[in-house]
Amino acid sequence: MKLRPLYFLAIWVAAYYGRNPILAQNTFEIYIGSQQQEYAFNFVLDDDNNYVGIVLKRPSDTAMQKSYLYKISETGDTVSKLFSKPDTVLILRDIIIAAKSPVEYLVTGTGYQKDSSSVFWFSYFARLDANLNIIWEKIYQLHHVHDYSSIPFYPNLLKLNEGGFLHACYLEPRLKMFLFKLSDEGDSLAYRLYEGDSSGMVQDLTYNYDSTAYWLHTHFAHYDPIGPESQCITVDFNLQQTEVKYYPRWLGDHLAAKFHPDRNLIVGSRYRGVTYDPTAYIHYIMAYKLDTGFNVLDSCYITDPVPTTRTGSRALDFNTPNNIYMCGEDGAALSTYPISYNHIAIARMDQDLNLIFEKYIGGDANYASASVVASPDGGVLLTCTRYDYLTQYNERDVYVLKLDSSDFTVGNVECPTSNISDAIVYPNPGKDVINIRTSLRNTYFELYDIHGHLVIRKPINNLITPINSQHIDPGFYTWKIIDRKQVCETGKWIKKFN
């Protein structure tokens, strides 16, 4: 494992906005770079302010995946632990906090014995102490004897108020949904299998608004081809479905849900809408605020409409009412090794989902978002993978970024690897119109030709500013965003010849 020494401890300096002090925050950047194919999944924050999460590694496309847990302190110090068993493929997928004092974790995943072939999949559970040592571990086959070919996908965990845990997964290709209760010691307490219309891909697990039932946030359950794609199923404590609510139409998979202190539900996911052309779609990363009746109170789009978007295993998080974070891919890749570049968009919103900041990470490779974790200091931890088809041969690297809440920076680190910008200019290459998307206000966009001559200067006062570029010649240009004579962002733009 290679960890770049890119973290730093910010000095606690107070600046004042009115009467409220704003404190500098810890920020860091970690590049794992194990020379293997890497993927990141959920991370959580414990009461000791450590971030703990799952990273999968694979030496090659034909090799078996190996599961690691990474533990990162609030200053960026990192340790990892390999989870493996002899002659067993073990793939961790989800992690939650199992106890606070002392800190403990519960992880779940899937696997199979190498000598029995990959058709005999099992579900794996392990409870860990604060040092990632195993307290207990259990293996269950969550399907009937005639369904050995089923593979448990989309595992989710919920810590229960009355003790124990609820687990949900989706069995493919049987298209069945499995609910499973475990005790604090990992013993089986109850289960239920749902099939047909009652079965869907569970994206998240929560209690309902008054903790009198469980909510399964699903995709394609109780599905109507001309209706919403995502649903919220109420399940009583006996694991019986009692009610179905529907999310707004076109809210997609990889949905993350969390209750706001005002008892309204905040959800974030990929959003796919329709255009006037019935065969074309527009994609955003989308957040909704819903009341207990699932009426939309507020909403926020990030990214401009693009052909593809995607969110990771945890697209949204917050731990204070006015610091809501959401992230996803602006221009998601549809292949394992894409020959294209994209950005990850990350946004900070207030409790009414008004956009405070929006930043773009990337543009120099292909990025896939994994998870966001809101931090106690007001910042956010972002995990993602990066692949550059020009420099990496079938190898993705995991990056972990701890960003400051005030302006989404990673501080004064030496040689930062990540490319974080306040704006994106698209399409690039383009032709007749230049679009500038930025949360910066009261600034100017300036475009220069290869001789340094200013050819366009326009004010920016909105989130998206379209600029007519029909009158300029094809070729290479540079652009700047200027704020009171200070350059905020720069980049390159190409006008196509046809």
C-alpha positions as a printed Julia matrix, in Angstrom:
498×3 Matrix{Float64}:
   0.0     0.0     0.0
   1.29    3.44   -0.89
   0.0     6.39    1.08
   1.07    9.8    -0.08
   2.05   12.1     2.81
  -0.63   14.56    1.82
  -2.48   15.16    5.06
  -1.98   18.09    7.37
  -3.37   19.35   10.62
  -5.0    22.7    10.14
  -4.21   25.39   12.71
  -7.29   26.42   14.67
  -7.75   29.94   13.49
 -10.99   31.79   14.08
 -12.48   33.96   11.36
 -15.72   35.75   11.94
 -18.8    35.83    9.79
 -20.97   38.26   11.68
 -20.87   37.0    15.26
 -20.31   33.32   14.42
 -16.74   31.96   14.42
 -15.67   29.73   11.55
 -12.84   27.38   12.48
 -10.27   25.94   10.13
 -10.69   22.18    9.67
  -8.57   19.09    9.19
  -8.21   18.21    5.52
  -6.2    15.53    3.76
  -5.88   13.46    0.63
  -4.99    9.76    0.61
  -4.05    7.8    -2.49
  -4.03    4.06   -1.78
  -2.36    3.0    -5.05
  -1.71   -0.7    -4.37
  -0.96   -1.52   -8.03
  -4.17   -3.55   -8.03
  -7.73   -3.02   -9.22
  -9.34   -1.15   -6.31
 -12.96   -0.34   -5.45
 -14.3     1.58   -2.45
 -17.63    0.99   -0.71
 -19.31    2.41    2.39
 -17.39    4.33    5.02
 -18.78    5.25    8.45
 -17.74    7.69   11.19
 -17.41    6.36   14.74
 -17.6     8.24   18.05
 -13.8     8.48   18.19
 -13.89   10.48   14.93
 -12.36    7.66   12.88
 -13.57    6.9     9.39
 -13.82    3.15    8.73
 -14.74    1.63    5.39
 -14.4    -1.11    2.81
 -11.9    -1.3    -0.06
 -11.8    -4.28   -2.43
  -8.6    -5.17   -4.29
  -7.98   -7.5    -7.2
  -4.5    -8.17   -8.67
  -5.98   -8.79  -12.14
  -9.32   -9.25  -13.89
  -9.04  -13.01  -13.51
  -7.93  -13.01   -9.85
 -10.22  -13.2    -6.83
 -11.17  -10.04   -4.98
  -9.78   -9.44   -1.51
 -11.56   -7.36    1.12
  -9.84   -4.76    3.28
 -11.07   -2.48    6.02
  -9.41    0.93    6.21
  -9.44    3.01    9.37
  -8.56    6.69    8.93
  -8.14    9.1    11.83
  -9.42   12.67   11.78
  -5.9    13.82   10.81
  -5.47   11.27    8.01
  -3.4     8.58    9.76
  -4.37    5.27    8.15
  -4.29    1.57    9.01
  -5.82   -1.33    7.09
  -6.68   -4.96    7.69
  -7.17   -7.79    5.21
 -10.27   -9.97    5.68
  -9.66  -13.38    4.17
 -10.15  -17.08    4.81
  -8.27  -20.04    3.33
  -9.92  -21.4     0.18
 -12.74  -18.85    0.47
 -13.73  -15.85   -1.61
 -15.01  -13.15    0.78
 -16.38   -9.83   -0.52
 -17.39   -7.22    2.07
 -20.12   -4.79    1.02
 -21.54   -2.82    3.96
 -20.5    -1.57    7.4
 -22.37    0.12   10.26
 -21.6     1.21   13.81
 -22.61   -1.67   16.11
 -21.81    0.03   19.45
 -20.54    3.41   20.62
 -18.94    2.75   24.0
 -16.73    0.91   23.37
 -16.73    1.43   19.6
 -17.65   -1.66   17.6
 -18.58   -2.28   13.96
 -20.7    -4.78   12.03
 -19.72   -5.74    8.48
 -21.57   -7.87    5.97
 -20.73   -9.3     2.58
 -20.96  -12.35    0.38
 -18.69  -15.24   -0.5
 -18.28  -18.88   -1.46
 -15.93  -21.79   -0.88
 -13.46  -22.17   -3.74
 -13.73  -25.97   -3.71
 -17.54  -25.93   -4.08
 -17.69  -23.57   -7.07
 -19.25  -20.13   -7.13
 -22.88  -21.36   -7.22
 -22.96  -21.9    -3.43
 -22.97  -18.28   -2.28
 -23.36  -17.38    1.39
 -23.87  -14.17    3.36
 -21.16  -13.2     5.83
 -21.47  -11.19    9.05
 -18.74  -10.14   11.5
 -18.74   -7.95   14.58
 -15.45   -6.11   15.16
 -13.87   -4.17   17.99
 -12.27   -0.72   17.65
  -9.0    -2.31   16.45
 -10.84   -4.25   13.69
 -10.41   -7.56   15.54
 -13.22  -10.08   15.05
 -15.51  -10.5    18.09
 -17.71  -13.03   16.29
 -18.44  -14.02   12.69
 -21.33  -15.93   11.13
 -22.12  -17.43    7.74
 -25.72  -17.95    6.53
 -27.17  -19.13    3.23
 -30.13  -16.82    2.81
 -32.12  -18.81    0.28
 -33.99  -22.07   -0.07
 -32.28  -25.32   -0.94
 -33.43  -25.21   -4.57
 -31.99  -21.71   -5.1
 -28.29  -22.37   -4.67
 -27.54  -20.35   -7.78
 -28.82  -17.2    -6.08
 -26.24  -14.53   -5.31
 -26.99  -12.07   -2.46
 -26.66   -8.52   -3.83
 -27.23   -5.06   -2.34
 -26.71   -6.07    1.32
 -27.83   -3.43    3.82
 -27.64   -3.28    7.6
 -29.68   -1.44   10.24
 -28.92   -1.36   13.97
 -32.18   -1.99   15.85
 -33.3     0.11   18.8
 -34.44   -3.0    20.68
 -31.08   -4.72   20.13
 -29.76   -6.77   17.25
 -29.65   -5.95   13.56
 -31.79   -6.09   10.43
 -30.21   -7.25    7.18
 -31.72   -7.01    3.71
 -30.42   -8.29    0.39
 -31.59   -9.05   -3.13
 -31.11  -12.56   -4.52
 -30.12  -12.62   -8.19
 -31.02  -13.99  -10.67
 -34.05  -15.26   -8.69
 -35.29  -11.68   -8.16
 -36.15  -12.29   -4.52
 -35.79   -9.95   -1.55
 -34.6   -11.4     1.76
 -35.0    -9.83    5.22
 -33.07  -11.3     8.12
 -32.89  -10.39   11.83
 -29.78  -11.14   13.87
 -29.15  -10.84   17.59
 -26.27   -8.82   19.03
 -24.35  -12.13   19.11
 -25.1   -12.89   15.45
 -27.76  -15.56   16.06
 -30.68  -15.91   13.64
 -33.9   -14.42   15.05
 -36.32  -14.15   12.11
 -36.38  -13.99    8.33
 -38.77  -13.46    5.45
 -38.46  -14.0     1.72
 -40.37  -11.78   -0.71
 -40.95  -12.69   -4.34
 -42.59  -11.21   -7.4
 -44.08   -7.74   -7.12
 -43.16   -7.49   -3.42
 -39.46   -7.92   -4.16
 -37.02   -5.2    -5.13
 -33.41   -4.1    -4.86
 -33.01   -2.61   -1.37
 -30.95    0.57   -1.62
 -31.12    1.7     2.01
 -32.62    0.7     5.37
 -34.05    3.11    7.98
 -36.74    3.28   10.6
 -39.87    5.22    9.66
 -40.36    8.75   10.96
 -41.57    7.68   14.46
 -39.54    4.42   14.73
 -42.65    2.23   14.8
 -41.68    0.27   11.68
 -38.83   -0.26    9.21
 -38.57    1.44    5.84
 -37.05   -0.42    2.89
 -35.94    2.08    0.26
 -36.12   -0.05   -2.88
 -35.74    0.03   -6.63
 -38.22   -1.8    -8.91
 -40.44   -3.24   -6.15
 -44.23   -2.94   -6.68
 -43.13   -1.62  -10.04
 -45.32    0.22  -12.51
 -43.65    0.61  -15.95
 -45.18    4.07  -16.37
 -44.77    5.01  -12.72
 -41.92    5.69  -10.29
 -38.81    3.52  -10.33
 -38.12    3.73   -6.58
 -40.31    2.95   -3.62
 -40.39    3.04    0.18
 -41.9    -0.12    1.69
 -43.1    -0.08    5.29
 -42.33   -3.34    7.11
 -43.57   -4.04   10.62
 -41.45   -5.63   13.32
 -42.69   -9.08   12.2
 -41.19   -8.34    8.74
 -44.63   -8.05    7.11
 -45.08   -5.43    4.39
 -47.86   -3.04    5.38
 -47.6    -0.04    3.03
 -45.86    1.21   -0.11
 -44.99    4.83   -0.8
 -43.53    6.02   -4.09
 -40.65    8.37   -4.67
 -40.92   11.04   -7.36
 -40.84    9.6   -10.85
 -37.38    8.95  -12.35
 -35.53    8.9    -9.04
 -33.2     5.99   -9.66
 -31.02    3.39   -7.97
 -28.19    3.84   -5.43
 -30.6     5.84   -3.33
 -29.49    7.11    0.1
 -32.07    8.15    2.72
 -31.72    9.87    6.09
 -34.09   11.68    8.44
 -33.53   15.36    9.07
 -33.93   16.66   12.67
 -37.22   18.27   11.54
 -38.52   14.67   10.92
 -38.61   15.13    7.15
 -36.79   12.65    4.92
 -33.78   13.69    2.82
 -32.96   11.39   -0.12
 -30.29   11.56   -2.8
 -29.86    9.51   -5.95
 -29.4     9.49   -9.67
 -32.31   11.17  -11.46
 -33.31   10.28  -15.0
 -35.84   12.52  -16.71
 -37.34   12.63  -20.17
 -37.04   15.2   -22.9
 -39.3    16.03  -25.8
 -37.64   13.11  -27.56
 -39.18    9.98  -25.93
 -36.01    7.98  -26.69
 -33.68   10.44  -24.94
 -33.11   11.02  -21.24
 -31.53   13.73  -19.15
 -29.6    12.81  -16.01
 -28.87   14.68  -12.82
 -27.75   13.98   -9.29
 -30.84   14.83   -7.3
 -31.83   15.48   -3.68
 -35.39   15.66   -2.34
 -36.84   16.66    1.0
 -40.1    14.79    1.66
 -42.63   15.04    4.47
 -44.15   12.0     6.18
 -46.73   11.71    3.4
 -43.96   11.74    0.77
 -44.94   15.17   -0.51
 -41.98   17.05   -1.99
 -41.02   20.02    0.17
 -37.7    20.98   -1.45
 -35.34   19.69   -4.13
 -31.9    20.34   -5.56
 -30.25   19.29   -8.82
 -26.51   19.08   -9.16
 -24.7    18.63  -12.49
 -26.19   19.87  -15.73
 -28.25   17.43  -17.81
 -25.81   14.84  -19.19
 -26.26   11.48  -20.95
 -25.28    9.48  -17.85
 -24.92   10.05  -14.12
 -24.36    7.69  -11.22
 -24.08    7.82   -7.45
 -22.02    5.55   -5.25
 -22.94    3.27   -2.37
 -23.68    6.31   -0.17
 -24.62    9.44   -2.11
 -25.8    11.69    0.71
 -25.02   12.42    4.35
 -25.28   15.1     7.06
 -24.82   15.41   10.8
 -25.94   19.0    11.33
 -29.19   20.46    9.96
 -27.56   23.01    7.65
 -24.69   20.91    6.28
 -26.12   18.39    3.8
 -23.65   16.82    1.37
 -24.36   14.96   -1.85
 -22.09   13.65   -4.6
 -22.19   11.69   -7.84
 -20.6    11.31  -11.23
 -21.1    13.9   -13.92
 -20.8    11.77  -17.02
 -20.68    8.24  -15.6
 -18.73    5.59  -17.48
 -20.68    2.65  -18.89
 -17.66    0.34  -19.09
 -15.05   -1.02  -16.69
 -12.12    0.66  -18.45
 -13.54    3.79  -20.13
 -11.56    5.76  -22.66
 -13.03    9.03  -21.46
 -12.67   11.56  -18.64
 -15.36   12.86  -16.31
 -15.93   14.65  -13.0
 -17.37   13.9    -9.6
 -19.74   16.64   -8.53
 -20.03   17.29   -4.79
 -22.43   19.79   -3.29
 -23.16   21.28    0.09
 -26.79   22.28    0.77
 -28.68   23.88    3.63
 -31.71   22.37    5.36
 -34.01   23.64    2.59
 -31.72   22.09   -0.06
 -30.51   25.46   -1.26
 -27.13   25.03   -2.93
 -24.29   26.6    -0.91
 -21.25   25.21   -2.73
 -20.71   22.93   -5.68
 -17.31   21.62   -6.75
 -16.03   19.3    -9.44
 -13.26   16.78   -8.91
 -11.49   15.32  -11.91
 -11.46   16.16  -15.58
  -8.02   14.5   -15.78
  -9.22   10.85  -15.6
 -12.37    8.81  -15.17
 -13.76    8.96  -11.63
 -16.37    6.81   -9.88
 -17.88    8.07   -6.64
 -18.2     5.67   -3.7
 -19.46    7.39   -0.54
 -19.69   10.63    1.4
 -19.46   10.96    5.19
 -20.29   14.25    6.9
 -17.67   15.05    9.55
 -18.15   16.65   12.99
 -16.09   19.72   12.01
 -18.54   20.57    9.23
 -16.46   19.12    6.39
 -16.95   15.91    4.45
 -15.03   12.74    3.62
 -15.32   11.62    0.0
 -14.17    8.25   -1.37
 -13.84    7.51   -5.07
 -11.86    5.55   -7.64
  -9.77    6.96  -10.47
  -8.79    5.41  -13.82
  -6.77    7.0   -16.62
  -6.71    4.92  -19.79
  -3.54    6.72  -20.94
  -1.41    5.84  -17.9
  -3.1     2.89  -16.14
  -3.47   -0.58  -17.59
  -6.62   -2.21  -16.16
  -6.03   -0.65  -12.75
  -8.29    1.64  -10.73
  -6.99    3.49   -7.67
  -8.96    4.51   -4.59
  -8.73    8.11   -3.41
  -9.94    9.45   -0.07
 -10.44   13.2     0.28
 -11.33   15.1     3.43
 -12.7    18.46    2.28
 -13.17   21.71    4.16
 -16.78   22.9     4.5
 -16.1    26.55    3.7
 -14.73   26.15    0.19
 -14.22   22.39   -0.39
 -10.44   22.54   -0.43
  -7.93   19.94    0.71
  -5.71   22.53    2.31
  -2.07   23.39    1.69
  -0.89   19.85    0.99
   2.24   19.26   -1.05
   1.68   18.14   -4.66
  -2.04   17.39   -4.34
  -3.12   14.64   -6.72
  -6.78   15.57   -6.96
  -8.0    18.23   -9.36
 -10.76   20.17   -7.58
 -12.43   23.06   -9.39
 -15.24   25.52   -8.81
 -16.55   25.32  -12.36
 -16.93   23.14  -15.42
 -17.08   24.43  -18.99
 -18.92   22.21  -21.48
 -19.36   20.81  -24.02
 -15.65   20.48  -24.59
 -14.94   20.31  -27.48
 -17.93   22.49  -28.32
 -19.22   24.61  -31.14
 -21.97   27.23  -30.93
 -22.57   27.5   -27.16
 -20.3    27.42  -24.12
 -22.0    26.45  -20.85
 -20.41   27.46  -17.54
 -21.71   25.74  -14.42
 -20.45   27.16  -11.14
 -21.78   28.16   -7.72
 -19.52   31.24   -7.85
 -21.55   34.45   -8.18
 -20.8    38.0    -9.29
 -17.85   36.86  -11.35
 -16.81   37.1   -15.01
 -16.0    34.46  -17.58
 -13.18   35.38  -19.95
 -12.08   33.44  -23.05
  -8.69   34.0   -24.74
  -7.34   32.79  -28.08
  -3.9    31.22  -28.53
  -2.36   34.72  -28.94
  -3.69   35.86  -25.56
  -6.37   38.12  -27.05
  -9.64   38.41  -25.1
 -12.51   37.24  -27.34
 -15.37   36.8   -24.85
 -16.13   38.42  -21.48
 -19.49   37.73  -19.83
 -20.83   38.11  -16.26
 -21.78   35.02  -14.24
 -24.73   35.45  -11.9
 -26.49   32.08  -12.21
 -25.65   28.46  -11.58
 -25.59   27.77  -15.34
 -24.55   30.47  -17.82
 -24.81   29.75  -21.57
 -22.62   31.9   -23.83
 -22.91   32.21  -27.6
 -19.65   31.21  -29.3
 -20.81   31.18  -32.94
 -18.8    34.26  -33.82
 -15.35   32.95  -32.86
 -13.1    30.82  -35.06
 -12.49   27.08  -34.49
  -9.36   26.32  -32.5
  -7.85   26.19  -29.04
  -8.75   28.65  -26.28
  -8.07   29.23  -22.58
 -10.65   30.49  -20.12
 -10.65   32.21  -16.74
 -13.24   33.0   -14.12
 -12.4    36.35  -12.52
 -13.59   37.67   -9.15
 -12.55   41.26   -8.46
  -9.44   40.89  -10.63
  -8.54   37.64   -8.87
  -8.45   34.49  -11.0
 -10.69   31.83   -9.42
 -10.51   29.1   -12.07
  -8.76   28.46  -15.38
  -9.01   25.86  -18.08
  -8.85   25.04  -21.77
 -11.64   24.88  -24.32
 -11.7    23.68  -27.94
 -14.09   24.91  -30.61
 -14.76   22.19  -33.17
 -14.27   22.75  -36.89
 -17.61   21.19  -37.83
